[in-house]
Amino acid sequence: MKFKKIEGLIAAPFTPMDKDGEINISLINEYCTMLKKNQVKGAFICGSTGEGVSMTLEEKKNVFKAWADANKGDDDFKVIAFLGGTCVRDGIDLAKYAQQVGLYAVAITAPFYFMPNSVKALADVCAEVAAAVPEMPFYYYHIPVLTGVGYSMYSLLHEVDGRIPNFAGIKYTHEDFMDFQSCMNFGNQKYDMLWGRDENMLSSLILGSKGAVGSTYNYAAPLYLDLIAAYKSGNFTEAEKLQQKSIDMIRLLGKYGGISVGKSYMRLLGLDCGEFRSPVKNMSADDFVRFKADAQAVGYDQFKSLL
């Protein structure tokens, strides 16, 4: 089964929360419209950025349905549903629901509590979930920094090739460029390799990457679109300059607490997605004042997404 590769930016949306930490479904339609306005080509929902691992099964289904409704009738904008990884049966249930409501594709990570003890065991998990929705594109989400499962993805492709007909590709959130390049070239470039490190996008473009999934594409899509355009035009000096701006922006995530800082960038954009759920730490009101000044200092207002 052959699926068309996704080209361009795929945002990993934040799941909007209200002041009580409940999911704010009502914001998703505006969120989806904002991404399209900024020429984003898809959304990878309920992943790391979307706090999928902190949500109940019912909550994930509600978010799946809200994104499906928001994107109804638009086949050009691809919504990929992250199913999880720890419980295979939950993954199968969610995959069937994603298909039922009309989402484009599904994805899983490796189980990260009872970890697969071999690449073949990981492929077995992929096969079990993918078989539940044989007509949908199925992606594997490689993020060893969070799952602790760091098998070579080139080896995984050897295991799944010819075995999982709807295996579409990999969301590759790791820094092993040798492995990534080998995956890019596997089977005459058969699979969709979606780059997952925003701060290294330029390096992935040099290797031939055409699609990327990332959290910062939510709130700084114009920066990356300009970076891609500069690279394609052969203006490598400008592309390097824009990548450095991306790095400067991303460094503020580390300075102010990590993944939750992305929601503060969204707040500056004008789309308040609330805070992250426990145990993720959110910044204080005083830190937000300092963060806002630092964001201005790196030029955020000049390249932020438009609401």
Short mmCIF file of C-alpha atoms in Angstrom, two decimals:
data_model
loop_
_atom_site.label_atom_id
_atom_site.label_comp_id
_atom_site.label_asym_id
_atom_site.label_seq_id
_atom_site.Cartn_x
_atom_site.Cartn_y
_atom_site.Cartn_z
CA MET A 1 0.00 0.00 0.00
CA LYS A 2 1.47 3.34 -1.03
CA PHE A 3 0.65 6.61 0.72
CA LYS A 4 1.60 10.05 -0.49
CA LYS A 5 4.37 11.58 1.59
CA ILE A 6 3.54 14.69 3.60
CA GLU A 7 5.59 17.74 2.67
CA GLY A 8 5.95 20.89 4.74
CA LEU A 9 5.28 21.67 8.38
CA ILE A 10 3.12 19.47 10.58
CA ALA A 11 2.42 21.09 13.94
CA ALA A 12 2.31 19.08 17.14
CA PRO A 13 -0.56 21.00 18.79
CA PHE A 14 -0.90 21.72 22.47
CA THR A 15 -4.09 20.37 23.98
CA PRO A 16 -6.00 23.45 25.20
CA MET A 17 -6.85 23.40 28.89
CA ASP A 18 -9.08 25.68 30.95
CA LYS A 19 -8.17 27.18 34.33
CA ASP A 20 -9.22 23.96 36.10
CA GLY A 21 -7.04 21.74 33.92
CA GLU A 22 -9.97 20.39 31.92
CA ILE A 23 -9.67 20.12 28.15
CA ASN A 24 -10.99 23.20 26.37
CA ILE A 25 -12.51 21.54 23.32
CA SER A 26 -14.09 24.82 22.19
CA LEU A 27 -10.68 26.26 21.26
CA ILE A 28 -9.74 23.52 18.80
CA ASN A 29 -11.67 24.88 15.82
CA GLU A 30 -9.90 28.26 16.12
CA TYR A 31 -6.59 26.44 16.64
CA CYS A 32 -7.03 24.41 13.45
CA THR A 33 -7.95 27.53 11.46
CA MET A 34 -4.87 29.33 12.79
CA LEU A 35 -2.53 26.54 11.67
CA LYS A 36 -3.97 26.55 8.17
CA LYS A 37 -3.68 30.34 8.02
CA ASN A 38 0.04 29.92 8.67
CA GLN A 39 0.46 27.38 5.85
CA VAL A 40 0.91 24.42 8.20
CA LYS A 41 0.07 21.20 6.37
CA GLY A 42 -1.11 19.01 9.21
CA ALA A 43 -1.40 18.31 12.92
CA PHE A 44 0.07 15.50 15.02
CA ILE A 45 -2.42 15.50 17.90
CA CYS A 46 -2.15 14.13 21.46
CA GLY A 47 1.61 13.54 21.18
CA SER A 48 4.27 14.73 23.61
CA THR A 49 3.37 18.39 23.11
CA GLY A 50 -0.32 17.52 23.23
CA GLU A 51 0.02 15.74 26.62
CA GLY A 52 -1.48 12.54 25.27
CA VAL A 53 0.15 10.47 28.01
CA SER A 54 -1.56 12.66 30.63
CA MET A 55 -5.04 12.17 29.19
CA THR A 56 -7.68 9.52 29.71
CA LEU A 57 -8.94 7.35 26.87
CA GLU A 58 -12.22 9.27 26.79
CA GLU A 59 -10.42 12.62 26.70
CA LYS A 60 -8.28 11.52 23.78
CA LYS A 61 -11.39 10.46 21.88
CA ASN A 62 -12.98 13.84 22.55
CA VAL A 63 -9.89 15.59 21.19
CA PHE A 64 -9.79 13.29 18.15
CA LYS A 65 -13.43 14.13 17.40
CA ALA A 66 -12.89 17.87 17.86
CA TRP A 67 -9.98 17.92 15.40
CA ALA A 68 -11.92 15.78 12.93
CA ASP A 69 -14.86 18.18 13.12
CA ALA A 70 -12.61 21.23 12.80
CA ASN A 71 -10.95 19.77 9.70
CA LYS A 72 -14.05 18.27 8.10
CA GLY A 73 -13.97 18.41 4.32
CA ASP A 74 -10.30 19.40 4.05
CA ASP A 75 -8.34 16.45 2.68
CA ASP A 76 -5.22 18.57 2.18
CA PHE A 77 -4.67 19.13 5.92
CA LYS A 78 -3.54 15.85 7.46
CA VAL A 79 -4.45 15.09 11.08
CA ILE A 80 -2.39 12.27 12.58
CA ALA A 81 -3.64 10.84 15.89
CA PHE A 82 -1.07 9.69 18.43
CA LEU A 83 -2.46 6.62 20.16
CA GLY A 84 0.09 6.12 22.92
CA GLY A 85 2.30 3.10 23.37
CA THR A 86 2.05 1.50 26.80
CA CYS A 87 -1.27 -0.32 26.38
CA VAL A 88 -1.62 -2.02 23.00
CA ARG A 89 -5.35 -2.64 23.45
CA ASP A 90 -5.98 1.04 24.15
CA GLY A 91 -3.98 1.82 21.03
CA ILE A 92 -6.19 -0.47 18.96
CA ASP A 93 -9.35 1.05 20.44
CA LEU A 94 -8.13 4.58 19.72
CA ALA A 95 -7.01 3.66 16.20
CA LYS A 96 -10.47 2.36 15.35
CA TYR A 97 -12.03 5.51 16.78
CA ALA A 98 -9.64 7.75 14.81
CA GLN A 99 -10.74 5.94 11.67
CA GLN A 100 -14.40 6.21 12.64
CA VAL A 101 -14.29 10.01 13.04
CA GLY A 102 -12.32 10.49 9.84
CA LEU A 103 -8.76 11.34 10.85
CA TYR A 104 -6.00 10.78 8.31
CA ALA A 105 -3.47 8.55 10.09
CA VAL A 106 -2.42 7.06 13.42
CA ALA A 107 0.89 6.69 15.25
CA ILE A 108 2.35 4.91 18.27
CA THR A 109 5.56 5.00 20.28
CA ALA A 110 7.32 1.99 21.68
CA PRO A 111 5.86 0.69 24.95
CA PHE A 112 8.00 2.39 27.59
CA TYR A 113 7.17 0.43 30.76
CA PHE A 114 7.33 -3.17 29.56
CA MET A 115 9.80 -2.31 26.82
CA PRO A 116 10.17 -4.52 23.73
CA ASN A 117 13.38 -6.53 24.12
CA SER A 118 14.21 -6.54 20.41
CA VAL A 119 13.46 -4.69 17.18
CA LYS A 120 11.32 -7.64 16.14
CA ALA A 121 9.25 -7.31 19.32
CA LEU A 122 8.75 -3.61 18.55
CA ALA A 123 7.66 -4.52 15.02
CA ASP A 124 5.19 -7.01 16.50
CA VAL A 125 3.53 -4.21 18.46
CA CYS A 126 3.37 -2.01 15.37
CA ALA A 127 1.84 -4.86 13.36
CA GLU A 128 -0.83 -5.54 15.97
CA VAL A 129 -2.03 -1.92 16.10
CA ALA A 130 -1.68 -1.23 12.38
CA ALA A 131 -3.74 -4.31 11.54
CA ALA A 132 -6.74 -2.79 13.34
CA VAL A 133 -6.97 0.00 10.72
CA PRO A 134 -5.53 -1.54 7.54
CA GLU A 135 -6.70 1.30 5.27
CA MET A 136 -5.15 4.09 7.36
CA PRO A 137 -1.54 5.26 7.15
CA PHE A 138 0.35 4.04 10.23
CA TYR A 139 3.40 5.87 11.58
CA TYR A 140 5.91 4.92 14.24
CA TYR A 141 6.94 7.77 16.56
CA HIS A 142 10.63 7.46 17.42
CA ILE A 143 11.50 9.53 20.50
CA PRO A 144 14.01 7.54 22.59
CA VAL A 145 14.71 10.48 24.94
CA LEU A 146 11.21 9.89 26.40
CA THR A 147 10.55 6.19 25.75
CA GLY A 148 14.04 4.86 26.47
CA VAL A 149 13.68 2.61 23.41
CA GLY A 150 16.49 3.50 21.05
CA TYR A 151 16.65 0.77 18.44
CA SER A 152 17.89 1.71 15.00
CA MET A 153 14.95 2.78 12.85
CA TYR A 154 16.75 1.38 9.83
CA SER A 155 16.49 -2.00 11.55
CA LEU A 156 12.81 -1.41 12.28
CA LEU A 157 12.13 -0.69 8.61
CA HIS A 158 13.74 -4.02 7.72
CA GLU A 159 11.38 -5.73 10.17
CA VAL A 160 8.16 -4.05 9.01
CA ASP A 161 8.85 -3.87 5.27
CA GLY A 162 6.57 -6.30 3.47
CA ARG A 163 4.88 -7.24 6.74
CA ILE A 164 2.80 -4.13 7.58
CA PRO A 165 1.12 -2.95 4.35
CA ASN A 166 -0.10 0.35 5.85
CA PHE A 167 3.22 1.31 7.47
CA ALA A 168 3.64 4.83 6.06
CA GLY A 169 6.78 6.05 7.83
CA ILE A 170 8.40 7.39 10.97
CA LYS A 171 8.18 10.57 13.00
CA TYR A 172 11.88 10.77 13.77
CA THR A 173 12.63 12.75 16.95
CA HIS A 174 16.27 11.87 17.55
CA GLU A 175 19.71 13.14 16.53
CA ASP A 176 21.12 10.08 14.78
CA PHE A 177 21.59 11.54 11.30
CA MET A 178 23.30 8.38 10.00
CA ASP A 179 20.26 6.28 10.92
CA PHE A 180 17.87 8.94 9.58
CA GLN A 181 19.65 9.13 6.23
CA SER A 182 19.62 5.34 5.90
CA CYS A 183 15.89 5.36 6.62
CA MET A 184 15.38 8.13 4.05
CA ASN A 185 17.02 5.95 1.39
CA PHE A 186 15.50 2.63 2.46
CA GLY A 187 13.70 0.83 -0.37
CA ASN A 188 14.31 3.57 -2.91
CA GLN A 189 12.96 6.23 -0.50
CA LYS A 190 9.82 4.19 0.11
CA TYR A 191 8.81 5.57 3.51
CA ASP A 192 7.71 8.98 4.76
CA MET A 193 10.43 10.18 7.13
CA LEU A 194 9.13 13.15 9.13
CA TRP A 195 11.86 15.05 10.95
CA GLY A 196 11.08 15.80 14.62
CA ARG A 197 13.82 18.11 15.90
CA ASP A 198 12.93 21.72 15.07
CA GLU A 199 16.33 23.02 16.17
CA ASN A 200 18.02 20.79 13.57
CA MET A 201 15.67 21.28 10.64
CA LEU A 202 18.35 22.67 8.32
CA SER A 203 20.46 19.54 8.79
CA SER A 204 17.48 17.36 7.90
CA LEU A 205 16.79 19.40 4.75
CA ILE A 206 20.35 18.79 3.59
CA LEU A 207 19.70 15.05 3.88
CA GLY A 208 16.59 15.39 1.72
CA SER A 209 13.82 15.66 4.31
CA LYS A 210 10.59 17.14 2.94
CA GLY A 211 8.28 16.97 5.98
CA ALA A 212 8.71 17.82 9.64
CA VAL A 213 6.65 17.51 12.82
CA GLY A 214 7.30 19.93 15.66
CA SER A 215 5.87 21.95 18.51
CA THR A 216 7.42 25.28 17.51
CA TYR A 217 5.58 25.21 14.18
CA ASN A 218 2.49 26.09 16.23
CA TYR A 219 3.77 29.50 17.17
CA ALA A 220 6.67 30.26 14.78
CA ALA A 221 5.62 28.75 11.45
CA PRO A 222 6.76 31.79 9.38
CA LEU A 223 10.32 31.38 10.66
CA TYR A 224 10.55 27.82 9.36
CA LEU A 225 8.79 28.55 6.09
CA ASP A 226 11.38 31.27 5.47
CA LEU A 227 14.16 28.82 6.43
CA ILE A 228 12.87 26.23 3.95
CA ALA A 229 12.52 28.85 1.22
CA ALA A 230 16.07 30.12 1.82
CA TYR A 231 17.44 26.58 1.64
CA LYS A 232 15.54 25.77 -1.56
CA SER A 233 16.79 28.97 -3.21
CA GLY A 234 20.40 28.13 -2.35
CA ASN A 235 20.74 30.99 0.15
CA PHE A 236 22.49 28.89 2.78
CA THR A 237 23.77 31.89 4.75
CA GLU A 238 20.19 33.07 5.29
CA ALA A 239 19.04 29.54 6.09
CA GLU A 240 21.75 29.21 8.76
CA LYS A 241 20.78 32.59 10.21
CA LEU A 242 17.13 31.54 10.47
CA GLN A 243 18.04 28.20 12.05
CA GLN A 244 20.00 30.10 14.68
CA LYS A 245 16.92 32.21 15.42
CA SER A 246 15.02 28.96 15.92
CA ILE A 247 17.70 27.73 18.32
CA ASP A 248 17.66 31.01 20.27
CA MET A 249 13.88 30.74 20.61
CA ILE A 250 14.02 27.09 21.65
CA ARG A 251 16.71 27.78 24.26
CA LEU A 252 14.08 29.72 26.21
CA LEU A 253 12.17 26.48 26.68
CA GLY A 254 15.10 25.08 28.64
CA LYS A 255 15.61 28.33 30.55
CA TYR A 256 12.01 28.51 31.79
CA GLY A 257 11.12 24.91 32.48
CA GLY A 258 10.87 22.79 29.35
CA ILE A 259 7.94 21.64 27.26
CA SER A 260 5.33 23.72 29.12
CA VAL A 261 6.98 26.96 27.92
CA GLY A 262 5.48 26.33 24.49
CA LYS A 263 2.08 27.22 25.90
CA SER A 264 3.55 30.54 27.03
CA TYR A 265 4.62 31.22 23.44
CA MET A 266 1.03 30.45 22.43
CA ARG A 267 -0.19 32.91 25.05
CA LEU A 268 2.03 35.62 23.51
CA LEU A 269 0.52 34.70 20.14
CA GLY A 270 -2.97 35.32 21.51
CA LEU A 271 -4.21 31.73 21.76
CA ASP A 272 -4.29 30.84 25.46
CA CYS A 273 -4.05 27.05 25.81
CA GLY A 274 -3.83 27.11 29.59
CA GLU A 275 -1.19 25.14 31.47
CA PHE A 276 0.30 21.64 31.38
CA ARG A 277 -1.02 18.98 33.69
CA SER A 278 0.97 17.57 36.59
CA PRO A 279 3.75 16.47 36.87
CA VAL A 280 4.97 18.98 34.24
CA LYS A 281 6.04 22.25 35.88
CA ASN A 282 4.52 25.51 34.65
CA MET A 283 6.23 28.88 34.97
CA SER A 284 5.24 31.41 37.62
CA ALA A 285 3.66 34.78 36.87
CA ASP A 286 7.00 36.48 37.60
CA ASP A 287 8.80 34.10 35.25
CA PHE A 288 6.27 34.85 32.54
CA VAL A 289 7.18 38.54 32.71
CA ARG A 290 10.86 37.67 32.32
CA PHE A 291 10.08 35.15 29.59
CA LYS A 292 8.09 37.73 27.64
CA ALA A 293 11.07 40.11 27.69
CA ASP A 294 13.43 37.33 26.57
CA ALA A 295 11.08 36.34 23.75
CA GLN A 296 11.05 39.92 22.53
CA ALA A 297 14.85 39.99 22.72
CA VAL A 298 15.17 37.00 20.35
CA GLY A 299 12.81 38.70 17.89
CA TYR A 300 9.75 36.51 18.43
CA ASP A 301 7.34 39.24 17.32
CA GLN A 302 9.03 39.31 13.91
CA PHE A 303 8.47 35.62 13.11
CA LYS A 304 5.56 34.44 15.22
CA SER A 305 2.56 32.73 13.69
CA LEU A 306 -0.45 34.87 12.85
CA LEU A 307 -3.66 34.33 14.76
#
